[in-house]
Each structure stands twice: as structure tokens, then as C-alpha cells.
PDB file of C-alpha atoms and ligand atoms in Angstrom:
ATOM      1  CA  MET C   1      50.677   1.473 -22.165  1.00 50.00           C
ATOM      2  CA  ARG C   2      48.034   3.182 -19.831  1.00 62.00           C
ATOM      3  CA  ARG C   3      50.162   3.063 -16.465  1.00 70.00           C
ATOM      4  CA  PRO C   4      53.539   5.185 -16.676  1.00 78.00           C
ATOM      5  CA  LEU C   5      56.191   2.815 -17.568  1.00 90.00           C
ATOM      6  CA  ASP C   6      59.156   2.012 -15.087  1.00 94.00           C
ATOM      7  CA  ALA C   7      62.768   2.846 -15.990  1.00 95.00           C
ATOM      8  CA  ALA C   8      63.812  -0.975 -16.757  1.00 96.00           C
ATOM      9  CA  THR C   9      60.683  -1.465 -19.394  1.00 96.00           C
ATOM     10  CA  VAL C  10      61.627   1.731 -21.033  1.00 97.00           C
ATOM     11  CA  GLN C  11      65.085   0.522 -21.488  1.00 97.00           C
ATOM     12  CA  ALA C  12      64.042  -3.242 -22.365  1.00 98.00           C
ATOM     13  CA  VAL C  13      61.816  -1.420 -25.179  1.00 98.00           C
ATOM     14  CA  SER C  14      64.646   0.693 -26.175  1.00 98.00           C
ATOM     15  CA  ASP C  15      67.130  -2.365 -26.312  1.00 98.00           C
ATOM     16  CA  ALA C  16      64.604  -4.226 -28.441  1.00 98.00           C
ATOM     17  CA  TRP C  17      63.730  -1.297 -30.854  1.00 98.00           C
ATOM     18  CA  MET C  18      67.645  -0.897 -31.366  1.00 98.00           C
ATOM     19  CA  LYS C  19      68.024  -4.525 -32.495  1.00 98.00           C
ATOM     20  CA  HIS C  20      64.753  -5.110 -34.308  1.00 98.00           C
ATOM     21  CA  LEU C  21      64.551  -1.616 -35.973  1.00 98.00           C
ATOM     22  CA  VAL C  22      60.734  -1.693 -35.898  1.00 98.00           C
ATOM     23  CA  LEU C  23      58.591  -2.904 -33.104  1.00 98.00           C
ATOM     24  CA  VAL C  24      54.784  -4.102 -33.177  1.00 98.00           C
ATOM     25  CA  PHE C  25      52.461  -3.601 -30.266  1.00 98.00           C
ATOM     26  CA  PRO C  26      49.132  -5.379 -31.050  1.00 98.00           C
ATOM     27  CA  ASP C  27      45.797  -4.367 -29.775  1.00 98.00           C
ATOM     28  CA  GLN C  28      46.664  -1.072 -28.058  1.00 97.00           C
ATOM     29  CA  ARG C  29      43.436   0.416 -27.853  1.00 97.00           C
ATOM     30  CA  ILE C  30      44.797   3.778 -26.743  1.00 97.00           C
ATOM     31  CA  THR C  31      43.887   7.375 -26.422  1.00 97.00           C
ATOM     32  CA  ASP C  32      46.025  10.257 -28.174  1.00 97.00           C
ATOM     33  CA  GLN C  33      47.224  11.542 -24.825  1.00 96.00           C
ATOM     34  CA  GLU C  34      48.333   7.999 -23.989  1.00 96.00           C
ATOM     35  CA  HIS C  35      49.901   7.440 -27.545  1.00 97.00           C
ATOM     36  CA  VAL C  36      51.850  10.764 -26.717  1.00 97.00           C
ATOM     37  CA  ALA C  37      52.446  10.025 -23.428  1.00 96.00           C
ATOM     38  CA  PHE C  38      54.372   6.682 -24.527  1.00 97.00           C
ATOM     39  CA  THR C  39      56.337   8.456 -27.078  1.00 97.00           C
ATOM     40  CA  ARG C  40      57.594  11.010 -24.533  1.00 97.00           C
ATOM     41  CA  HIS C  41      59.608   8.198 -22.883  1.00 97.00           C
ATOM     42  CA  PHE C  42      61.809   8.146 -25.898  1.00 97.00           C
ATOM     43  CA  GLY C  43      62.094  11.762 -26.611  1.00 97.00           C
ATOM     44  CA  ASP C  44      60.223  14.788 -27.306  1.00 98.00           C
ATOM     45  CA  PRO C  45      57.125  14.671 -30.020  1.00 98.00           C
ATOM     46  CA  GLU C  46      57.395  16.933 -32.938  1.00 96.00           C
ATOM     47  CA  ILE C  47      54.937  19.393 -33.914  1.00 92.00           C
ATOM     48  CA  PHE C  48      54.235  19.349 -37.348  1.00 92.00           C
ATOM     49  CA  HIS C  49      55.219  22.548 -39.032  1.00 88.00           C
ATOM     50  CA  GLN C  50      52.729  22.413 -41.923  1.00 88.00           C
ATOM     51  CA  THR C  51      49.356  23.762 -40.884  1.00 86.00           C
ATOM     52  CA  SER C  52      47.834  24.438 -44.268  1.00 83.00           C
ATOM     53  CA  LEU C  53      46.916  20.934 -45.381  1.00 84.00           C
ATOM     54  CA  HIS C  54      45.507  20.264 -41.841  1.00 86.00           C
ATOM     55  CA  LEU C  55      47.478  17.119 -41.494  1.00 92.00           C
ATOM     56  CA  ARG C  56      48.051  18.085 -37.809  1.00 92.00           C
ATOM     57  CA  SER C  57      45.477  17.155 -35.336  1.00 92.00           C
ATOM     58  CA  GLU C  58      43.672  20.238 -33.622  1.00 89.00           C
ATOM     59  CA  ARG C  59      42.971  17.962 -30.720  1.00 90.00           C
ATOM     60  CA  ALA C  60      46.497  16.850 -29.746  1.00 92.00           C
ATOM     61  CA  ARG C  61      48.957  18.920 -31.974  1.00 94.00           C
ATOM     62  CA  GLU C  62      51.719  16.230 -31.343  1.00 96.00           C
ATOM     63  CA  ILE C  63      49.571  13.745 -33.536  1.00 97.00           C
ATOM     64  CA  PHE C  64      50.152  13.875 -37.193  1.00 96.00           C
ATOM     65  CA  LEU C  65      46.928  12.791 -39.299  1.00 95.00           C
ATOM     66  CA  VAL C  66      47.481   9.515 -41.804  1.00 96.00           C
ATOM     67  CA  SER C  67      43.907   9.845 -42.660  1.00 96.00           C
ATOM     68  CA  ASN C  68      41.391   9.909 -45.783  1.00 96.00           C
ATOM     69  CA  VAL C  69      38.692  10.712 -43.465  1.00 96.00           C
ATOM     70  CA  ASP C  70      38.154  14.681 -42.511  1.00 92.00           C
ATOM     71  CA  ASP C  71      36.579  16.508 -39.443  1.00 85.00           C
ATOM     72  CA  GLN C  72      32.995  16.063 -40.815  1.00 89.00           C
ATOM     73  CA  ASN C  73      33.586  11.914 -40.859  1.00 93.00           C
ATOM     74  CA  ARG C  74      33.513  12.032 -44.713  1.00 94.00           C
ATOM     75  CA  VAL C  75      36.064  10.087 -46.872  1.00 96.00           C
ATOM     76  CA  MET C  76      38.123  12.400 -48.975  1.00 96.00           C
ATOM     77  CA  ARG C  77      38.975  12.120 -52.556  1.00 95.00           C
ATOM     78  CA  PRO C  78      42.540  11.368 -54.089  1.00 95.00           C
ATOM     79  CA  SER C  79      42.526  14.650 -55.377  1.00 94.00           C
ATOM     80  CA  GLU C  80      42.021  16.499 -52.413  1.00 94.00           C
ATOM     81  CA  PRO C  81      45.472  18.362 -51.416  1.00 91.00           C
ATOM     82  CA  SER C  82      45.932  16.560 -48.048  1.00 92.00           C
ATOM     83  CA  GLN C  83      45.483  13.184 -49.877  1.00 95.00           C
ATOM     84  CA  LYS C  84      47.783  14.139 -52.477  1.00 93.00           C
ATOM     85  CA  GLN C  85      50.558  14.733 -50.132  1.00 93.00           C
ATOM     86  CA  LEU C  86      49.807  11.839 -48.258  1.00 94.00           C
ATOM     87  CA  SER C  87      50.085   9.781 -51.411  1.00 95.00           C
ATOM     88  CA  SER C  88      53.895  10.591 -51.551  1.00 95.00           C
ATOM     89  CA  SER C  89      54.028   8.148 -48.623  1.00 97.00           C
ATOM     90  CA  ARG C  90      54.030   5.303 -51.258  1.00 97.00           C
ATOM     91  CA  MET C  91      57.643   6.161 -52.031  1.00 96.00           C
ATOM     92  CA  TRP C  92      60.506   5.189 -50.082  1.00 97.00           C
ATOM     93  CA  HIS C  93      61.346   7.777 -47.380  1.00 97.00           C
ATOM     94  CA  THR C  94      62.065   8.430 -43.717  1.00 97.00           C
ATOM     95  CA  ASP C  95      60.092  10.816 -41.701  1.00 97.00           C
ATOM     96  CA  SER C  96      60.928  14.302 -41.272  1.00 96.00           C
ATOM     97  CA  SER C  97      64.445  13.778 -42.861  1.00 97.00           C
ATOM     98  CA  TYR C  98      64.057  17.481 -44.014  1.00 96.00           C
ATOM     99  CA  ARG C  99      64.846  18.806 -40.754  1.00 96.00           C
ATOM    100  CA  PRO C 100      68.493  19.864 -39.484  1.00 96.00           C
ATOM    101  CA  THR C 101      68.171  17.194 -36.702  1.00 96.00           C
ATOM    102  CA  PRO C 102      65.974  14.820 -38.352  1.00 97.00           C
ATOM    103  CA  SER C 103      63.614  12.569 -36.415  1.00 97.00           C
ATOM    104  CA  VAL C 104      64.733   9.793 -34.125  1.00 98.00           C
ATOM    105  CA  GLY C 105      61.816   7.493 -34.910  1.00 98.00           C
ATOM    106  CA  SER C 106      57.848   7.294 -35.520  1.00 98.00           C
ATOM    107  CA  LEU C 107      54.729   5.727 -33.711  1.00 98.00           C
ATOM    108  CA  LEU C 108      51.958   5.167 -35.644  1.00 98.00           C
ATOM    109  CA  HIS C 109      48.680   3.738 -34.523  1.00 98.00           C
ATOM    110  CA  GLY C 110      46.090   2.113 -36.746  1.00 98.00           C
ATOM    111  CA  ILE C 111      42.879   3.006 -35.387  1.00 98.00           C
ATOM    112  CA  GLU C 112      40.778   2.189 -38.852  1.00 98.00           C
ATOM    113  CA  ILE C 113      42.918   0.139 -41.067  1.00 98.00           C
ATOM    114  CA  SER C 114      42.998  -0.822 -44.882  1.00 97.00           C
ATOM    115  CA  ARG C 115      41.929  -4.628 -45.911  1.00 97.00           C
ATOM    116  CA  THR C 116      42.410  -3.618 -49.590  1.00 97.00           C
ATOM    117  CA  GLY C 117      46.336  -2.428 -49.197  1.00 97.00           C
ATOM    118  CA  GLY C 118      47.749   0.038 -46.496  1.00 97.00           C
ATOM    119  CA  ILE C 119      50.364  -2.312 -45.873  1.00 98.00           C
ATOM    120  CA  THR C 120      53.410  -0.622 -44.377  1.00 98.00           C
ATOM    121  CA  GLN C 121      56.462  -1.856 -45.676  1.00 98.00           C
ATOM    122  CA  PHE C 122      60.243  -1.099 -43.869  1.00 98.00           C
ATOM    123  CA  ILE C 123      63.820  -1.644 -45.205  1.00 98.00           C
ATOM    124  CA  ASN C 124      66.495  -2.203 -43.257  1.00 98.00           C
ATOM    125  CA  MET C 125      69.312   0.307 -44.241  1.00 98.00           C
ATOM    126  CA  TYR C 126      71.817  -1.098 -42.287  1.00 98.00           C
ATOM    127  CA  MET C 127      71.890  -4.282 -44.348  1.00 98.00           C
ATOM    128  CA  VAL C 128      71.374  -2.280 -47.696  1.00 98.00           C
ATOM    129  CA  TYR C 129      74.630  -0.403 -46.955  1.00 98.00           C
ATOM    130  CA  ASP C 130      76.530  -3.735 -46.093  1.00 98.00           C
ATOM    131  CA  GLU C 131      75.406  -5.139 -49.492  1.00 98.00           C
ATOM    132  CA  LEU C 132      75.404  -2.060 -51.652  1.00 98.00           C
ATOM    133  CA  PRO C 133      77.431  -3.325 -55.060  1.00 98.00           C
ATOM    134  CA  GLU C 134      80.793  -1.360 -54.984  1.00 97.00           C
ATOM    135  CA  SER C 135      79.659   0.976 -57.809  1.00 96.00           C
ATOM    136  CA  LEU C 136      76.888   2.605 -55.974  1.00 98.00           C
ATOM    137  CA  LYS C 137      79.022   2.637 -52.951  1.00 97.00           C
ATOM    138  CA  ARG C 138      81.605   4.539 -54.545  1.00 97.00           C
ATOM    139  CA  GLN C 139      78.889   7.074 -55.204  1.00 97.00           C
ATOM    140  CA  VAL C 140      77.698   7.445 -51.614  1.00 98.00           C
ATOM    141  CA  GLU C 141      80.899   7.530 -49.709  1.00 97.00           C
ATOM    142  CA  GLY C 142      81.455  10.833 -47.986  1.00 96.00           C
ATOM    143  CA  ARG C 143      78.918  12.373 -49.998  1.00 98.00           C
ATOM    144  CA  LYS C 144      75.774  14.670 -49.135  1.00 98.00           C
ATOM    145  CA  ALA C 145      72.449  14.925 -50.438  1.00 98.00           C
ATOM    146  CA  ARG C 146      70.021  17.557 -50.026  1.00 98.00           C
ATOM    147  CA  HIS C 147      66.283  17.042 -48.421  1.00 98.00           C
ATOM    148  CA  ASP C 148      63.764  19.719 -48.976  1.00 97.00           C
ATOM    149  CA  PHE C 149      60.228  19.498 -47.814  1.00 94.00           C
ATOM    150  CA  SER C 150      59.021  21.400 -50.814  1.00 94.00           C
ATOM    151  CA  MET C 151      59.990  18.797 -53.048  1.00 94.00           C
ATOM    152  CA  LEU C 152      56.996  16.997 -52.010  1.00 92.00           C
ATOM    153  CA  SER C 153      54.460  19.200 -53.761  1.00 92.00           C
ATOM    154  CA  ARG C 154      56.706  18.932 -56.742  1.00 93.00           C
ATOM    155  CA  LEU C 155      56.460  15.511 -56.921  1.00 92.00           C
ATOM    156  CA  VAL C 156      52.749  14.761 -56.476  1.00 91.00           C
ATOM    157  CA  GLY C 157      51.255  18.235 -57.338  1.00 91.00           C
ATOM    158  CA  SER C 158      49.927  18.841 -53.886  1.00 89.00           C
ATOM    159  CA  PRO C 159      49.784  22.934 -53.202  1.00 88.00           C
ATOM    160  CA  PRO C 160      53.089  23.921 -52.152  1.00 90.00           C
ATOM    161  CA  PRO C 161      54.207  25.040 -48.743  1.00 90.00           C
ATOM    162  CA  THR C 162      53.412  28.761 -47.792  1.00 91.00           C
ATOM    163  CA  GLU C 163      56.254  31.311 -47.561  1.00 92.00           C
ATOM    164  CA  ALA C 164      56.349  30.962 -43.643  1.00 91.00           C
ATOM    165  CA  GLU C 165      56.349  27.157 -43.906  1.00 89.00           C
ATOM    166  CA  LYS C 166      59.237  27.251 -46.441  1.00 92.00           C
ATOM    167  CA  ALA C 167      61.372  29.781 -44.118  1.00 93.00           C
ATOM    168  CA  ALA C 168      60.345  27.604 -41.148  1.00 91.00           C
ATOM    169  CA  MET C 169      61.797  24.550 -43.096  1.00 93.00           C
ATOM    170  CA  PRO C 170      64.901  25.325 -45.499  1.00 95.00           C
ATOM    171  CA  PRO C 171      66.701  22.457 -47.483  1.00 97.00           C
ATOM    172  CA  VAL C 172      69.385  20.808 -45.476  1.00 98.00           C
ATOM    173  CA  TRP C 173      72.529  18.524 -46.552  1.00 98.00           C
ATOM    174  CA  HIS C 174      72.667  15.481 -44.753  1.00 98.00           C
ATOM    175  CA  PRO C 175      75.310  12.279 -45.391  1.00 98.00           C
ATOM    176  CA  LEU C 176      74.393   9.586 -47.701  1.00 98.00           C
ATOM    177  CA  VAL C 177      76.058   7.086 -45.237  1.00 98.00           C
ATOM    178  CA  ARG C 178      75.266   7.789 -41.751  1.00 98.00           C
ATOM    179  CA  ARG C 179      76.081   6.151 -38.490  1.00 98.00           C
ATOM    180  CA  HIS C 180      73.618   5.384 -36.016  1.00 98.00           C
ATOM    181  CA  PRO C 181      73.868   7.456 -32.801  1.00 97.00           C
ATOM    182  CA  VAL C 182      73.241   4.442 -30.556  1.00 97.00           C
ATOM    183  CA  THR C 183      74.222   1.516 -32.403  1.00 98.00           C
ATOM    184  CA  HIS C 184      77.149   3.005 -34.208  1.00 98.00           C
ATOM    185  CA  ALA C 185      76.371   0.925 -37.431  1.00 98.00           C
ATOM    186  CA  LYS C 186      76.690   2.488 -40.795  1.00 98.00           C
ATOM    187  CA  SER C 187      73.554   2.697 -43.050  1.00 98.00           C
ATOM    188  CA  LEU C 188      72.535   4.322 -46.535  1.00 98.00           C
ATOM    189  CA  TYR C 189      70.696   7.296 -45.613  1.00 98.00           C
ATOM    190  CA  VAL C 190      68.089   8.426 -48.858  1.00 98.00           C
ATOM    191  CA  SER C 191      64.785   9.573 -49.144  1.00 97.00           C
ATOM    192  CA  SER C 192      62.897   9.315 -52.799  1.00 96.00           C
ATOM    193  CA  ILE C 193      60.420  12.494 -51.410  1.00 96.00           C
ATOM    194  CA  TYR C 194      62.788  14.780 -50.022  1.00 97.00           C
ATOM    195  CA  ASN C 195      65.993  14.274 -52.000  1.00 97.00           C
ATOM    196  CA  ASP C 196      65.926  17.037 -54.566  1.00 96.00           C
ATOM    197  CA  ALA C 197      69.978  17.149 -54.990  1.00 98.00           C
ATOM    198  CA  VAL C 198      72.961  15.543 -54.501  1.00 98.00           C
ATOM    199  CA  GLU C 199      76.562  17.054 -54.036  1.00 98.00           C
ATOM    200  CA  GLY C 200      78.345  16.910 -57.081  1.00 97.00           C
ATOM    201  CA  LEU C 201      75.749  16.002 -59.693  1.00 98.00           C
ATOM    202  CA  GLU C 202      73.752  17.628 -61.987  1.00 97.00           C
ATOM    203  CA  ASP C 203      69.756  17.352 -61.188  1.00 96.00           C
ATOM    204  CA  GLY C 204      69.198  14.365 -63.646  1.00 96.00           C
ATOM    205  CA  PRO C 205      72.049  12.226 -62.569  1.00 97.00           C
ATOM    206  CA  ALA C 206      71.291  13.406 -58.889  1.00 97.00           C
ATOM    207  CA  ARG C 207      67.713  11.954 -59.128  1.00 96.00           C
ATOM    208  CA  ARG C 208      68.597   8.514 -60.991  1.00 97.00           C
ATOM    209  CA  LEU C 209      71.150   7.934 -57.983  1.00 98.00           C
ATOM    210  CA  ILE C 210      68.339   8.312 -55.569  1.00 97.00           C
ATOM    211  CA  GLU C 211      66.158   6.297 -57.672  1.00 95.00           C
ATOM    212  CA  GLU C 212      69.048   3.378 -58.305  1.00 97.00           C
ATOM    213  CA  LEU C 213      69.710   3.606 -54.705  1.00 98.00           C
ATOM    214  CA  SER C 214      66.160   3.162 -53.727  1.00 96.00           C
ATOM    215  CA  ALA C 215      65.503   0.291 -56.143  1.00 96.00           C
ATOM    216  CA  PHE C 216      68.482  -1.592 -54.941  1.00 98.00           C
ATOM    217  CA  ALA C 217      67.193  -1.147 -51.449  1.00 98.00           C
ATOM    218  CA  GLU C 218      63.389  -2.015 -51.907  1.00 97.00           C
ATOM    219  CA  GLN C 219      64.511  -6.211 -52.152  1.00 98.00           C
ATOM    220  CA  PRO C 220      62.289  -8.543 -50.420  1.00 98.00           C
ATOM    221  CA  LYS C 221      65.512  -9.982 -48.251  1.00 98.00           C
ATOM    222  CA  TYR C 222      65.747  -6.289 -46.727  1.00 98.00           C
ATOM    223  CA  MET C 223      62.038  -5.867 -46.032  1.00 98.00           C
ATOM    224  CA  TYR C 224      59.316  -6.344 -43.545  1.00 98.00           C
ATOM    225  CA  ARG C 225      56.047  -5.840 -44.771  1.00 98.00           C
ATOM    226  CA  HIS C 226      53.144  -4.967 -41.929  1.00 98.00           C
ATOM    227  CA  GLU C 227      49.684  -5.861 -42.658  1.00 98.00           C
ATOM    228  CA  TRP C 228      47.535  -3.882 -40.023  1.00 98.00           C
ATOM    229  CA  GLU C 229      45.041  -5.132 -37.392  1.00 98.00           C
ATOM    230  CA  PRO C 230      42.985  -2.599 -35.937  1.00 98.00           C
ATOM    231  CA  HIS C 231      44.819  -0.856 -32.916  1.00 98.00           C
ATOM    232  CA  ASP C 232      48.290  -2.154 -33.892  1.00 98.00           C
ATOM    233  CA  VAL C 233      50.992   0.396 -32.871  1.00 98.00           C
ATOM    234  CA  LEU C 234      54.159   0.544 -35.079  1.00 98.00           C
ATOM    235  CA  MET C 235      57.183   1.758 -33.660  1.00 98.00           C
ATOM    236  CA  TRP C 236      60.405   2.382 -35.978  1.00 98.00           C
ATOM    237  CA  ASP C 237      63.658   4.187 -36.220  1.00 98.00           C
ATOM    238  CA  ASN C 238      63.830   6.782 -38.642  1.00 98.00           C
ATOM    239  CA  ARG C 239      67.755   6.661 -38.806  1.00 98.00           C
ATOM    240  CA  CYS C 240      68.210   3.459 -39.970  1.00 98.00           C
ATOM    241  CA  THR C 241      65.083   2.482 -41.806  1.00 98.00           C
ATOM    242  CA  VAL C 242      62.990   3.741 -44.896  1.00 98.00           C
ATOM    243  CA  HIS C 243      59.485   2.870 -45.311  1.00 98.00           C
ATOM    244  CA  ALA C 244      56.611   3.003 -47.888  1.00 98.00           C
ATOM    245  CA  VAL C 245      52.907   2.322 -48.083  1.00 98.00           C
ATOM    246  CA  THR C 246      51.048   0.075 -50.678  1.00 98.00           C
ATOM    247  CA  PRO C 247      48.139   1.517 -52.078  1.00 97.00           C
ATOM    248  CA  HIS C 248      44.506   0.623 -51.116  1.00 96.00           C
ATOM    249  CA  ASP C 249      40.871   1.440 -52.677  1.00 96.00           C
ATOM    250  CA  PRO C 250      40.536   5.107 -51.793  1.00 95.00           C
ATOM    251  CA  ASN C 251      36.788   4.584 -51.058  1.00 95.00           C
ATOM    252  CA  GLU C 252      37.749   2.490 -48.124  1.00 97.00           C
ATOM    253  CA  ARG C 253      38.377   4.372 -44.609  1.00 97.00           C
ATOM    254  CA  ARG C 254      41.967   4.334 -43.267  1.00 97.00           C
ATOM    255  CA  VAL C 255      42.634   6.368 -40.020  1.00 97.00           C
ATOM    256  CA  MET C 256      45.915   6.372 -38.514  1.00 98.00           C
ATOM    257  CA  HIS C 257      47.790   8.683 -35.900  1.00 98.00           C
ATOM    258  CA  ARG C 258      51.278   9.182 -35.474  1.00 98.00           C
ATOM    259  CA  THR C 259      53.887  10.725 -33.383  1.00 98.00           C
ATOM    260  CA  THR C 260      57.201  11.506 -34.232  1.00 98.00           C
ATOM    261  CA  ILE C 261      60.263  11.708 -32.011  1.00 98.00           C
ATOM    262  CA  VAL C 262      62.323  14.631 -32.468  1.00 97.00           C
ATOM    263  CA  GLY C 263      66.050  14.064 -33.456  1.00 96.00           C
ATOM    264  CA  ARG C 264      68.326  15.488 -30.940  1.00 91.00           C
ATOM    265  CA  GLU C 265      71.655  15.635 -32.995  1.00 92.00           C
ATOM    266  CA  PRO C 266      72.853  16.372 -36.878  1.00 94.00           C
ATOM    267  CA  VAL C 267      73.212  13.235 -39.148  1.00 96.00           C
ATOM    268  CA  MET C 268      76.565  11.796 -38.294  1.00 95.00           C
ATOM    269  CA  ALA C 269      78.737  11.153 -41.088  1.00 94.00           C
ATOM    270  CA  ALA C 270      80.005   7.585 -40.966  1.00 88.00           C
TER     271      ALA C 270
HETATM  272 FE1  FE2 Q 301      56.237   8.319 -43.530  1.00 97.02          FE
END
């Protein structure tokens, strides 16, 4: 990753990414700057809009901190606001789906990894859509769900976004079944942590539908579970996968740096 990549290599990575959905690059002892530079081959890195919980790195603003260690090198308690918010990543979601043009993909660099849990699990949502029972398929075809960043704080009890953060990221509606802009395949597009409404349903039934879809999706046959080694870099497609991390001992340090690739277009209905 240290030398700039030539166009043929970028294309080869991109092709493998579209085919496999999640790529693993082992033993990448990279700096944040190298991480950001690699990301730029595939699009612009997002700048996380929420600054109140210090989840955005102050040294490299393109880096989102998936970490339980603070600036003073202290392990934070699970009750601290940033940790409460990060705990939502134990539920199935896809990064930045609350944006009008949601993220293309994410790249996560495991700097200090967990040995007691912290396994990142991914689901292939193409396969989930293809095998969805008819009763569920009927409920998602042609329908939209709302994605709201504020839903996070209501779910896990972290501090709500400030008025400015809310104004920067109002709720958006996306199709529950989407078509991938590169592969053109259909996939189910749901998020347990951001979906707070479904077109034409009351709150209770909307929530139950999202949970039912997530429960169907989380079958081992659709899943890849990544057990981290130090300096693995994972690169996943947010348009056709969801992910969730398993819990770990909160006294164990876990430091990961993420870049998130800005989406270029609205979600295409299938
Ligand atoms: Fe995530």
C-alpha cells in the first residue's frame, strides 16, 4: 500500500471487491495517511458529520475512530457516551445509510484487536434477497424505509445529536430493495440501527418488519465472520452487505481506524 497503485492494480482490487463483497488485506502496517491515500483510489473519504462525541480523529479528519481508548491512552468505560454509541455496531447495519447518497464502502484497519470477541460479521444481502420467503418479499418490493442518524441515540441511550448535527443529517428514505450500480444485482437494504420507519406501516409493525428481515438475514450460510489479526485491513461494500461486531471484554483495548467512501449517487430502486 506504500507506493501509489497503478490503474491495473486498482481495477483488479475493484473487480475482486465487486465479486467477493468483503476483501481482507493481512499485515498492513500503514499510517492513517496511507490508509486515506489507498481509500482515495476508490472514491472520496467521508468526513464524519458528528463532532460532539470525538469519534472523528483530530489528526486525520477522514478517519473514524472505532476505539475504546481515549487521547490519554485510557480504556473508556462502556457507559461513556462514545462507547454507548459505538455499541450500536453490534446490531446489523451498513455504514452511513442515513445519508442522501449512502456510502459505497468502508475500510477498517485493526491496530489493536480483540482476542475475547470483536469479531466482525458480514452478511451477503444479494443472497438474502434472492432467498427471501415470499411473505417477506411482498412486504419489501417497491417500498421504502426511512434511515435516521438520530435513531442511534434512541436505541442505545447515547447523547442525541446536537441541533446542528441533526440539521446536517435529516432523515432520508431509501428503497428496501436496491440495485447495485456496478453489478446491477438486487439486494435487500435494511438497517437495524438507522431504520425508524417503513412506508405505509405504523411504528410497531415497521420495527417488527426490520427485525424480522434482519433475523432472516443472519443465517450462517449468508455470513462471513472475520477474526482479526493485528493490522488486517478489511474493505467491504456497504451497498450489498450489512455487518455487526460481536461483544468483547470491555477492559480489553480495541483500536481500529475506519475510512468510509462517499456515495456518488442516490440508492437505485430495483
Ligand atoms: Fe459499521
